[in-house]
Coordinates of C-alpha atoms in Angstrom, one line a residue:
M1 CA 0.5 -0.2 0.1
T2 CA 1.1 3.4 -1.1
N3 CA 0.1 6.4 0.6
R4 CA 0.4 9.5 -1.7
L5 CA 0.3 12.3 0.6
A6 CA 3.8 13.2 1.5
D7 CA 4.6 15.2 -1.4
T8 CA 1.5 17.1 -1.6
L9 CA 1.6 20.9 -0.5
S10 CA -0.9 20.6 1.4
P11 CA -0.3 20.8 5.2
Y12 CA -3.7 18.9 5.9
L13 CA -2.7 16.2 3.4
R14 CA 0.5 15.4 4.7
A15 CA -1.1 15.1 8.2
H16 CA -2.3 11.9 6.6
A17 CA 1.1 10.7 5.0
D18 CA 1.4 8.0 8.0
N19 CA -2.2 6.5 7.8
P20 CA -2.6 3.0 7.1
V21 CA -5.2 4.2 4.7
D22 CA -4.5 4.3 0.8
W23 CA -5.3 8.0 0.2
Y24 CA -5.0 9.5 -3.0
P25 CA -5.2 12.9 -3.3
W26 CA -7.9 15.0 -5.6
G27 CA -6.9 14.1 -9.5
D28 CA -7.7 12.1 -12.2
A29 CA -5.8 9.5 -10.6
A30 CA -8.3 8.3 -8.1
F31 CA -11.0 8.6 -10.5
A32 CA -9.2 6.2 -13.4
E33 CA -8.6 3.5 -10.1
A34 CA -12.3 3.8 -8.6
E35 CA -13.3 2.8 -12.7
R36 CA -10.5 0.1 -12.9
R37 CA -11.8 -1.4 -9.7
D38 CA -15.2 -1.1 -10.3
V39 CA -15.5 0.5 -6.4
P40 CA -17.2 3.7 -4.8
M41 CA -15.1 6.6 -3.7
L42 CA -14.8 7.7 -0.2
I43 CA -13.9 11.5 -0.4
S44 CA -12.7 13.2 2.7
I45 CA -12.7 16.5 2.8
G46 CA -11.3 18.8 6.1
Y47 CA -8.3 21.2 6.4
S48 CA -5.6 21.7 9.0
T49 CA -6.9 23.4 11.7
C50 CA -10.2 21.6 12.3
H51 CA -10.4 20.4 15.5
W52 CA -13.3 17.5 14.5
C53 CA -11.0 16.4 11.7
H54 CA -7.9 16.0 13.7
V55 CA -10.4 13.9 16.1
M56 CA -11.5 11.9 13.2
A57 CA -8.2 11.3 12.0
R58 CA -7.2 9.7 15.4
E59 CA -9.8 7.6 16.1
S60 CA -10.5 6.1 12.4
F61 CA -8.1 7.0 10.1
A62 CA -5.2 5.8 12.2
D63 CA -6.6 2.5 12.9
P64 CA -5.2 -0.5 11.0
A65 CA -9.0 -2.0 11.0
T66 CA -10.6 0.8 9.8
A67 CA -8.0 1.7 7.2
A68 CA -8.5 -2.0 5.9
L69 CA -12.2 -1.8 5.3
M70 CA -11.7 1.4 3.6
N71 CA -8.9 0.4 1.5
E72 CA -11.1 -3.7 0.7
G73 CA -14.3 -1.2 -0.6
F74 CA -13.0 2.1 -1.6
V75 CA -11.0 4.5 -3.3
A76 CA -10.0 7.1 -0.6
V77 CA -9.6 10.4 -1.8
K78 CA -8.3 13.2 0.8
V79 CA -9.5 16.9 -0.2
D80 CA -8.2 20.2 1.3
R81 CA -11.3 22.5 1.2
E82 CA -8.9 25.7 1.4
E83 CA -6.8 24.2 -1.5
H84 CA -9.8 22.9 -3.9
P85 CA -12.9 25.1 -2.7
E86 CA -14.8 24.3 -5.3
V87 CA -14.8 20.5 -4.7
D88 CA -15.8 21.4 -1.3
G89 CA -18.5 23.6 -2.5
A90 CA -19.8 20.8 -4.8
Y91 CA -19.6 18.2 -2.2
M92 CA -21.4 20.4 0.6
A93 CA -24.3 20.8 -1.5
A94 CA -24.3 17.1 -2.3
A95 CA -24.3 16.2 1.2
S96 CA -27.1 18.6 2.0
A97 CA -29.0 16.3 0.4
F98 CA -28.7 13.6 3.2
T99 CA -28.2 15.4 6.3
Q100 CA -29.0 18.9 7.9
N101 CA -25.5 19.0 10.3
L102 CA -23.2 20.1 7.6
G103 CA -19.6 20.8 8.3
W104 CA -15.9 19.2 8.6
P105 CA -14.5 16.5 8.6
L106 CA -17.1 16.2 5.3
T107 CA -17.3 12.4 4.4
V108 CA -19.0 11.9 0.9
F109 CA -19.5 8.1 -1.0
T110 CA -19.8 8.3 -5.0
T111 CA -19.9 6.6 -7.7
P112 CA -16.7 6.1 -9.8
R113 CA -17.6 9.0 -11.9
G114 CA -17.6 10.5 -8.5
R115 CA -21.4 11.6 -8.5
T116 CA -22.5 11.7 -4.9
F117 CA -25.1 8.8 -3.5
Y118 CA -24.6 8.9 0.6
A119 CA -22.5 11.6 2.9
G120 CA -22.6 12.8 6.5
T121 CA -20.0 14.6 8.6
Y122 CA -17.7 12.9 11.2
W123 CA -18.4 9.6 12.4
P124 CA -17.3 7.9 15.9
P125 CA -15.4 5.2 15.9
E126 CA -17.9 3.3 18.0
S127 CA -22.0 3.9 17.9
R128 CA -23.1 6.6 20.5
G129 CA -25.6 9.4 20.5
G130 CA -27.2 8.0 18.0
M131 CA -24.8 8.2 15.4
P132 CA -23.5 5.0 14.2
A133 CA -19.9 3.7 14.0
F134 CA -17.8 5.0 11.3
R135 CA -17.1 1.2 10.4
E136 CA -20.6 0.5 10.4
V137 CA -21.7 3.0 8.1
L138 CA -18.4 2.2 5.8
A139 CA -20.1 -1.7 5.5
A140 CA -23.6 -0.2 4.7
V141 CA -22.4 1.6 2.0
Q142 CA -20.8 -1.0 1.0
E143 CA -23.6 -3.2 1.0
A144 CA -25.8 -0.8 -0.7
W145 CA -23.1 -0.8 -3.8
T146 CA -23.0 -4.3 -4.1
Q147 CA -26.7 -5.4 -3.5
R148 CA -28.4 -2.4 -4.7
R149 CA -26.1 -0.6 -6.8
Q150 CA -29.0 0.9 -9.6
Q151 CA -30.8 2.6 -6.9
A152 CA -27.5 4.1 -5.7
E153 CA -26.4 5.3 -9.4
E154 CA -30.3 6.5 -9.6
S155 CA -29.7 8.5 -6.3
A156 CA -26.6 10.2 -7.4
D157 CA -27.8 11.1 -10.5
A158 CA -30.9 12.6 -9.0
V159 CA -28.4 14.8 -6.8
T160 CA -26.4 16.1 -9.6
D161 CA -29.1 16.8 -11.6
A162 CA -30.9 18.5 -8.8
L163 CA -27.6 20.9 -8.2
R164 CA -27.6 21.8 -11.8
R165 CA -30.9 22.9 -11.9
A166 CA -30.5 24.9 -8.3
A167 CA -27.0 26.5 -10.1
A168 CA -29.3 28.2 -12.5
S169 CA -30.5 32.1 -11.5
A170 CA -33.2 34.2 -12.7
P171 CA -32.1 37.7 -12.8
S172 CA -33.8 40.3 -11.1
D173 CA -34.2 44.4 -11.1
L174 CA -31.5 45.6 -8.6
P175 CA -33.0 46.0 -5.1
D176 CA -34.3 49.5 -4.3
A177 CA -33.5 51.3 -0.9
A178 CA -36.8 50.0 0.6
A179 CA -35.4 46.5 0.0
I180 CA -32.3 47.0 1.7
T181 CA -33.7 48.7 4.3
A182 CA -36.5 45.9 4.8
A183 CA -33.1 43.6 4.5
A184 CA -31.2 44.8 7.1
R185 CA -34.3 45.2 9.4
A186 CA -34.7 41.1 9.0
I187 CA -31.1 40.6 10.1
A188 CA -31.1 43.1 13.1
A189 CA -34.7 41.1 14.2
R190 CA -32.5 37.9 15.2
E191 CA -30.3 40.1 17.1
D192 CA -29.6 39.0 20.7
F193 CA -30.0 41.7 23.0
E194 CA -28.2 40.2 26.0
F195 CA -25.0 39.2 24.8
G196 CA -24.9 40.7 21.5
G197 CA -24.8 39.1 17.9
F198 CA -27.4 37.4 16.0
G199 CA -28.8 33.8 17.1
G200 CA -28.0 31.3 19.5
A201 CA -25.1 28.6 19.9
P202 CA -23.0 28.4 17.9
K203 CA -22.2 31.8 17.4
F204 CA -20.3 32.8 14.5
P205 CA -18.2 36.8 13.9
V206 CA -20.4 37.1 10.5
A207 CA -18.2 39.6 9.1
T208 CA -20.1 39.8 5.6
T209 CA -23.4 40.8 7.4
L210 CA -21.6 42.9 10.0
S211 CA -20.1 45.1 7.0
F212 CA -23.4 45.0 4.9
L213 CA -25.0 46.6 8.3
Q214 CA -22.0 49.0 8.2
A215 CA -23.4 50.4 4.6
P216 CA -23.8 54.4 4.3
L217 CA -27.3 53.4 3.2
V218 CA -28.0 51.3 5.9
E219 CA -27.1 53.3 8.7
R220 CA -28.9 56.6 6.9
E221 CA -32.3 54.6 6.3
A222 CA -32.2 52.1 9.0
P223 CA -30.0 53.0 12.0
D224 CA -31.7 50.8 14.7
A225 CA -30.5 47.9 12.0
A226 CA -26.8 49.5 11.9
A227 CA -26.5 49.7 15.6
A228 CA -26.7 46.1 15.8
A229 CA -23.6 45.8 13.9
A230 CA -21.9 48.0 16.7
R231 CA -23.3 46.2 19.6
A232 CA -22.3 42.7 18.1
L233 CA -18.2 44.0 17.5
A234 CA -18.3 45.6 20.7
A235 CA -19.7 42.2 22.5
M236 CA -17.3 40.4 20.5
A237 CA -14.3 42.4 21.2
A238 CA -14.8 42.1 25.0
S239 CA -15.7 38.2 24.9
D240 CA -13.8 35.3 25.2
L241 CA -13.8 35.0 21.3
H242 CA -11.3 37.6 21.2
D243 CA -8.0 36.8 22.5
D244 CA -5.4 38.7 24.4
D245 CA -3.1 39.2 22.0
G246 CA -5.7 40.7 19.3
G247 CA -6.7 37.7 17.3
F248 CA -10.4 36.2 17.1
F249 CA -11.2 32.6 17.4
R250 CA -13.4 31.0 14.5
Y251 CA -16.6 31.0 16.6
A252 CA -18.2 30.5 20.2
T253 CA -19.5 27.5 21.5
R254 CA -22.3 29.2 23.4
R255 CA -24.5 31.9 23.2
D256 CA -22.5 34.5 25.0
W257 CA -19.1 33.9 23.1
S258 CA -17.6 32.0 25.7
V259 CA -16.0 28.2 25.0
P260 CA -14.7 29.2 21.7
H261 CA -13.6 26.9 18.6
Y262 CA -9.8 28.0 19.2
E263 CA -8.9 27.7 15.5
R264 CA -8.4 31.6 14.1
M265 CA -8.6 32.0 10.4
L266 CA -7.2 34.2 8.2
T267 CA -10.4 34.8 6.5
D268 CA -12.5 36.0 10.0
N269 CA -9.4 38.2 11.3
A270 CA -9.1 40.3 8.0
Q271 CA -12.5 41.4 7.7
L272 CA -13.1 41.8 11.1
L273 CA -10.0 44.3 10.8
D274 CA -12.3 46.3 8.2
V275 CA -15.5 46.1 10.3
A276 CA -13.6 47.5 13.5
L277 CA -12.2 50.1 11.3
A278 CA -15.5 51.3 9.9
A279 CA -16.6 51.3 13.8
G280 CA -14.0 53.3 14.8
D281 CA -13.0 50.9 17.0
E282 CA -9.3 51.5 17.2
A283 CA -8.0 49.4 19.9
T284 CA -9.4 46.5 18.3
V285 CA -8.2 47.1 14.7
R286 CA -4.7 47.7 16.3
G287 CA -5.1 44.3 18.2
V288 CA -6.1 42.2 15.0
A289 CA -3.1 44.4 12.4
S290 CA -0.9 42.8 15.3
F291 CA -2.1 39.3 15.1
L292 CA -2.2 39.1 11.5
L293 CA 1.5 40.7 11.3
T294 CA 3.2 38.7 14.0
T295 CA 1.5 35.6 14.1
L296 CA 0.0 34.7 10.6
R297 CA 2.6 36.4 8.5
R298 CA 5.0 34.0 6.9
E299 CA 8.5 33.7 5.2
G300 CA 8.5 36.1 2.1
G301 CA 5.1 38.2 3.2
G302 CA 2.4 36.2 2.5
F303 CA -0.6 35.5 5.5
G304 CA -0.7 31.8 6.4
A305 CA -4.5 30.1 6.3
A306 CA -4.9 30.0 9.8
Q307 CA -3.4 28.8 13.6
D308 CA -4.8 25.7 14.7
S309 CA -6.8 25.3 17.8
E310 CA -4.6 22.1 19.3
S311 CA -0.9 22.2 20.5
W312 CA 1.0 20.2 22.8
I313 CA 1.2 21.0 26.6
D314 CA 3.2 18.5 28.3
G315 CA 3.3 16.0 26.2
T316 CA -0.7 15.7 25.4
R317 CA -2.7 17.6 22.6
S318 CA -4.6 20.4 24.4
E319 CA -7.6 22.4 22.3
G320 CA -7.3 25.4 23.4
G321 CA -5.1 24.9 26.3
Y322 CA -2.4 27.5 25.2
Y323 CA -5.1 30.3 24.5
L324 CA -6.3 29.9 27.7
R325 CA -3.0 31.0 29.4
P326 CA -2.4 35.0 30.2
L327 CA -0.1 35.8 27.6
A328 CA 2.6 36.1 30.3
E329 CA 2.5 32.4 30.9
R330 CA 2.8 31.4 27.4
T331 CA 6.4 31.9 27.1
G332 CA 7.9 28.7 26.9
L333 CA 5.2 26.9 25.6
E334 CA 4.9 25.4 21.7
P335 CA 2.1 27.8 20.3
P336 CA -0.3 26.1 18.1
A337 CA 0.8 25.2 14.7
V338 CA 0.3 27.8 11.6
D339 CA -1.1 26.5 8.8
G340 CA 1.4 28.3 6.0
K341 CA -0.8 28.2 2.8
V342 CA -0.9 31.2 1.2
I343 CA -4.3 31.3 -0.3
T344 CA -4.7 33.8 -3.2
G345 CA -8.1 35.4 -1.6
W346 CA -7.8 35.6 1.6
N347 CA -4.6 37.4 1.5
G348 CA -6.8 39.5 -1.0
L349 CA -8.8 40.2 2.0
A350 CA -6.0 40.8 4.4
I351 CA -3.8 43.1 1.9
A352 CA -7.0 45.4 1.3
A353 CA -8.0 45.2 5.4
L354 CA -4.2 46.1 6.4
A355 CA -3.7 48.8 3.7
R356 CA -7.0 50.7 4.4
A357 CA -6.3 50.3 8.3
G358 CA -2.4 51.7 7.5
A359 CA -3.7 54.3 5.8
A360 CA -6.7 55.7 7.9
L361 CA -4.4 55.2 11.3
S362 CA -0.8 56.2 9.5
E363 CA 0.4 53.0 10.2
P364 CA 3.3 52.6 7.6
D365 CA 4.1 49.3 8.7
W366 CA 0.7 48.2 8.0
I367 CA 0.9 49.3 4.5
S368 CA 4.4 47.9 4.3
G369 CA 2.9 44.6 5.3
A370 CA 0.0 44.7 2.5
R371 CA 2.7 45.5 0.4
D372 CA 4.8 42.5 0.9
A373 CA 1.9 40.1 1.4
A374 CA 0.9 41.7 -2.8
A375 CA 4.3 40.9 -3.8
F376 CA 4.8 37.1 -2.5
V377 CA 1.3 36.6 -4.3
L378 CA 1.8 37.8 -7.5
H379 CA 5.8 36.1 -7.6
V380 CA 4.6 32.8 -5.8
N381 CA 1.1 32.3 -6.9
R382 CA 1.4 31.8 -10.5
D383 CA 2.1 29.3 -13.2
S384 CA 4.5 29.7 -15.7
T385 CA 1.9 31.6 -17.9
G386 CA 1.1 33.9 -15.3
M387 CA -2.3 32.7 -14.3
L388 CA -3.0 33.2 -10.7
L389 CA -2.9 29.6 -8.6
R390 CA -4.8 29.0 -5.7
A391 CA -2.1 28.9 -3.0
S392 CA 1.2 28.1 -1.8
L393 CA 3.2 26.7 0.6
D394 CA 7.0 27.1 1.7
G395 CA 7.4 29.3 -1.8
S396 CA 5.9 26.4 -4.0
A397 CA 2.6 27.0 -5.8
S398 CA 0.1 24.3 -5.5
P399 CA -1.6 23.6 -9.4
A400 CA -4.8 24.0 -8.0
R401 CA -6.7 27.1 -9.8
A402 CA -7.5 30.4 -8.2
T403 CA -11.4 30.7 -8.4
T404 CA -13.6 33.9 -8.9
A405 CA -13.5 34.7 -5.6
D406 CA -9.7 34.7 -5.2
V407 CA -9.0 36.7 -8.5
A408 CA -11.6 39.3 -7.2
L409 CA -10.7 39.0 -3.4
L410 CA -6.8 39.8 -5.1
A411 CA -8.1 42.9 -7.1
D412 CA -10.1 44.2 -4.5
G413 CA -6.9 44.2 -2.4
L414 CA -4.5 45.5 -5.0
F415 CA -6.7 48.4 -5.3
A416 CA -7.0 49.4 -1.9
L417 CA -3.1 49.0 -2.2
A418 CA -3.1 51.5 -4.5
V419 CA -4.8 54.0 -3.0
A420 CA -2.9 53.7 0.2
T421 CA 0.3 53.7 -1.5
G422 CA -0.3 56.1 -4.1
E423 CA 1.0 53.8 -6.6
A424 CA -0.8 53.4 -9.7
R425 CA 0.8 50.4 -10.8
W426 CA -0.8 48.2 -8.3
A427 CA -4.3 49.4 -9.9
V428 CA -3.0 48.4 -13.1
E429 CA -2.3 44.7 -12.0
A430 CA -5.5 44.9 -10.1
Q431 CA -8.0 45.7 -13.2
G432 CA -5.8 43.0 -15.3
F433 CA -6.7 40.7 -12.7
L434 CA -10.4 42.0 -12.6
D435 CA -11.0 41.5 -16.7
L436 CA -9.9 38.5 -16.2
A437 CA -13.1 37.5 -13.9
V438 CA -15.3 39.4 -15.5
A439 CA -14.0 37.4 -18.7
G440 CA -14.8 34.1 -16.7
L441 CA -12.5 31.7 -15.3
E442 CA -12.4 27.8 -16.0
G443 CA -13.6 26.2 -12.9
D444 CA -12.3 22.5 -11.8
P445 CA -11.8 20.2 -14.8
L446 CA -12.9 17.1 -12.7
L447 CA -15.6 18.3 -11.5
A448 CA -16.3 19.9 -15.0
A449 CA -15.5 16.2 -17.0
R450 CA -18.0 14.9 -14.6
G451 CA -21.2 17.5 -15.2
I452 CA -21.2 18.3 -11.2
A453 CA -22.1 22.1 -10.5
T454 CA -19.5 23.8 -9.0
A455 CA -21.7 26.7 -7.6
P456 CA -24.9 25.4 -6.7
D457 CA -25.8 28.7 -4.7
Q458 CA -23.7 32.2 -3.9
T459 CA -24.1 32.2 -0.3
D460 CA -21.7 33.8 1.8
G461 CA -19.7 31.2 3.7
D462 CA -16.7 32.6 5.9
L463 CA -16.2 35.2 3.1
P464 CA -17.7 36.6 -0.1
S465 CA -19.4 34.4 -2.4
G466 CA -17.4 34.4 -5.5
S467 CA -20.5 36.8 -7.5
A468 CA -20.1 39.2 -4.3
A469 CA -16.3 39.4 -4.8
L470 CA -16.3 39.7 -8.4
A471 CA -19.1 42.7 -7.8
H472 CA -17.2 44.6 -5.4
A473 CA -14.3 44.8 -7.0
A474 CA -15.8 46.2 -10.0
L475 CA -17.6 48.6 -7.7
T476 CA -14.3 49.8 -6.7
A477 CA -12.7 49.7 -9.9
W478 CA -15.6 52.4 -11.0
R479 CA -15.2 54.2 -8.0
L480 CA -11.2 55.2 -8.9
G481 CA -12.6 56.0 -12.3
A482 CA -11.9 52.6 -14.3
G483 CA -14.8 53.0 -16.5
D484 CA -18.7 52.6 -16.4
R485 CA -18.6 49.1 -17.6
Y486 CA -17.3 48.0 -14.0
R487 CA -20.2 49.7 -12.6
A488 CA -22.3 47.6 -14.8
V489 CA -20.6 44.5 -14.0
A490 CA -21.3 44.8 -10.3
E491 CA -25.2 46.0 -11.2
E492 CA -25.4 42.1 -13.3
A493 CA -24.0 40.4 -10.4
V494 CA -26.4 41.9 -8.1
R495 CA -29.4 41.7 -10.3
T496 CA -28.3 37.7 -10.8
H497 CA -29.0 37.0 -7.1
A498 CA -31.0 39.7 -6.1
A499 CA -34.0 37.9 -5.1
A500 CA -32.2 35.5 -3.2
A501 CA -30.4 37.7 -1.4
T502 CA -33.2 40.1 -0.2
G503 CA -35.1 36.4 0.6
Q504 CA -32.2 35.3 2.8
P505 CA -30.4 38.8 3.4
F506 CA -28.1 36.6 6.6
A507 CA -26.5 34.5 3.8
H508 CA -25.9 37.5 1.3
G509 CA -24.5 40.1 3.2
S510 CA -21.4 40.7 1.0
L511 CA -24.1 40.8 -2.2
L512 CA -26.1 43.3 -0.4
R513 CA -23.4 45.5 0.9
V514 CA -23.0 46.0 -3.1
A515 CA -26.0 46.6 -3.5
A516 CA -26.5 49.4 -0.8
D517 CA -23.5 50.9 -2.2
L518 CA -24.8 50.8 -5.9
L519 CA -27.7 53.2 -4.4
D520 CA -25.5 55.6 -3.1
G521 CA -23.4 58.0 -5.3
P522 CA -19.6 57.2 -4.0
R523 CA -17.9 60.5 -1.9
Q524 CA -14.4 60.6 -3.2
I525 CA -11.6 62.6 -2.1
V526 CA -8.5 63.1 -3.5
V527 CA -5.6 65.0 -2.2
V528 CA -2.8 66.1 -4.4
T529 CA 0.3 67.0 -2.2
D530 CA 3.6 67.1 -1.6
E531 CA 3.0 66.8 2.2
P532 CA 1.4 63.2 2.4
D533 CA 1.3 63.8 6.4
G534 CA 0.2 67.2 6.6
A535 CA -2.9 69.0 8.0
L536 CA -4.6 68.6 4.7
A537 CA -4.2 64.6 4.2
A538 CA -4.9 64.5 7.9
A539 CA -8.4 66.1 7.6
A540 CA -8.8 63.8 4.3
R541 CA -7.9 60.5 6.2
G542 CA -10.5 61.5 9.0
A543 CA -13.5 62.3 6.6
D544 CA -16.3 59.9 6.1
A545 CA -15.6 58.8 2.3
D546 CA -15.7 56.0 -0.1
V547 CA -12.3 56.6 -1.5
V548 CA -9.4 58.6 0.3
A549 CA -6.1 59.0 -1.8
I550 CA -3.2 60.6 -1.1
V551 CA -1.2 61.1 -3.8
S552 CA 1.7 63.4 -5.0
P553 CA 1.5 65.3 -8.6
A554 CA 3.3 62.8 -10.4
Q555 CA 1.4 59.7 -8.7
A556 CA -2.0 61.7 -9.8
G557 CA -0.7 61.8 -13.2
A558 CA 0.3 58.5 -12.9
F559 CA -3.0 56.9 -12.2
A560 CA -4.5 59.5 -14.7
E561 CA -2.4 58.1 -17.1
A562 CA -3.3 54.4 -16.6
G563 CA -7.0 55.3 -17.0
F564 CA -8.4 56.1 -13.9
E565 CA -10.4 59.1 -14.4
L566 CA -11.2 60.1 -10.8
F567 CA -7.5 61.6 -10.8
E568 CA -7.7 63.3 -14.3
G569 CA -6.5 66.8 -14.6
K570 CA -5.9 66.9 -10.7
A571 CA -2.1 67.1 -11.0
D572 CA -2.2 70.0 -13.4
A573 CA -4.3 71.9 -10.8
S574 CA -2.9 71.1 -7.6
G575 CA -1.0 74.4 -7.1
R576 CA 2.7 72.7 -7.3
A577 CA 3.9 75.8 -5.7
D578 CA 2.2 75.0 -2.7
A579 CA 3.7 72.1 -1.2
A580 CA 0.5 71.5 1.0
G581 CA -1.5 71.0 -2.0
R582 CA -5.1 71.0 -2.6
A583 CA -8.0 68.6 -1.8
F584 CA -10.7 67.6 -4.3
D585 CA -14.0 66.7 -2.7
C586 CA -16.1 64.7 -5.1
R587 CA -19.5 62.9 -5.4
S588 CA -19.6 60.5 -7.8
F589 CA -16.8 62.4 -10.0
V590 CA -18.7 65.6 -9.4
C591 CA -16.0 67.3 -7.8
R592 CA -16.1 70.4 -5.8
L593 CA -13.7 73.4 -6.4
P594 CA -10.2 72.3 -4.7
V595 CA -9.7 73.3 -1.0
T596 CA -6.6 74.4 1.1
D597 CA -7.3 74.5 4.6
P598 CA -8.4 71.8 6.0
A599 CA -10.9 73.2 8.0
E600 CA -12.7 73.5 4.7
L601 CA -13.2 69.8 4.2
S602 CA -16.1 68.2 5.8
R603 CA -15.7 65.1 7.9
T604 CA -19.2 63.9 7.1
R605 CA -20.8 63.1 3.9

């Protein structure tokens, strides 16, 4: 028996390299072997910082007797959901036909063609709490395949066809202000007024939802709903979900935000950094920025995917034990491992958040961290043709392709970096990637070859959906003056999913944020100055605006030359003889007369 995971680039797969299971990584070889043997595939999906994935690995995949059953009756495939999000999404959707308790580890049984006929999540080694033992599940699935194969294949085809139909969306009109307000109030109706946040246990940060509630339109038209976001952030920041070093844990297992699930994700923390910045919570902003730059930053500048919940303490694996110690008592303890995968889209989120926060709070080290991460991703996470790839580890790129969300999130991060640094080259890179995403990217080739829908819905998970990420990046490009065609891209994405978003607002916060911002004309402030740390620039940074760009005359000219119309004519009109420069306060590209006095620049919209 040969385990094929040791040489992969996924820390999650490498952690299973010593299992007695005859694992295959996701790829053609696994399908070919299942077809050759005419046996089902057992597709196990998880990620390196997933606690219950660790538990099932120790209890079942490391057990020789269980492994023998898996090897005899199945072709076993191990998938890192962070490396192959489309695969995870497709099989998670298929699993919903068999269980409502979705999560990871995800265990899916498919035909040799990859079509699901049974699925579940964690199964224990022995039956308990109404759950069958994993070995009992294996035996039952193998019996179904050998004794009732036609029924299993018909079930698999029915699930595949249903998901393909569900992937189709019927476009509708853009939501108006009343629809946006109603969606915000529907979310706020779920607020936990005692402990903050929404719903009961387990309780998640839901950063995409908080960002929607922070939209200027919501704050103006439904201030009661907008206030729920501020209360949620304050509750989380003061709770056990927020570690002493500034990072946030994945979720709380109790309604009062206590007993966290101790893994810490780049996605959550990058988005909560933006939420805290919008809320004016400087202490939380600084804590999260420190966590990103000290704990998750990897050699070379990219940001790792997550920090594990488990670590070794006194020779024993402990979930959360490290984090339960005060900071001063952690010295000398081995910290939980960081999954060093540098994921393209997730780094885009971090680049954007650090660039925006660094510019707003005059923290050049944060902007430098964002710049280093951008340079790393652009250098390492690409193939020989220059196309973006999903992830890399230790400087080596995975062959998995970048998704639409990856490309759009990176583009949005590069736009933010361009504004924060005044360097137009980042915006040019961003626009190029955005154009690729708009033109359409190829999905996972193995799923496509087998007719399995890769995006049966476009709801937010722990980050914006692909459509929402594309819409947001396009909206950013339009606000910078890249052209009306980008606004049209954002509008089309919103129209495509508007009915679902307004009907289920909690699952579509990121798309609803774009919808709200499309209804409000943007405020754009451009300060052209030779004194980026002067009083005029400081007044601009403190203003409530969608774009705040502090640029030199030469930088303004470079943006204009690159086709960003917001900067056209401003280099020549900046008053070169006056080093303090001039500020242009614009509404939807219509600018007031430039001012030189900081007091003349309104803080409010």
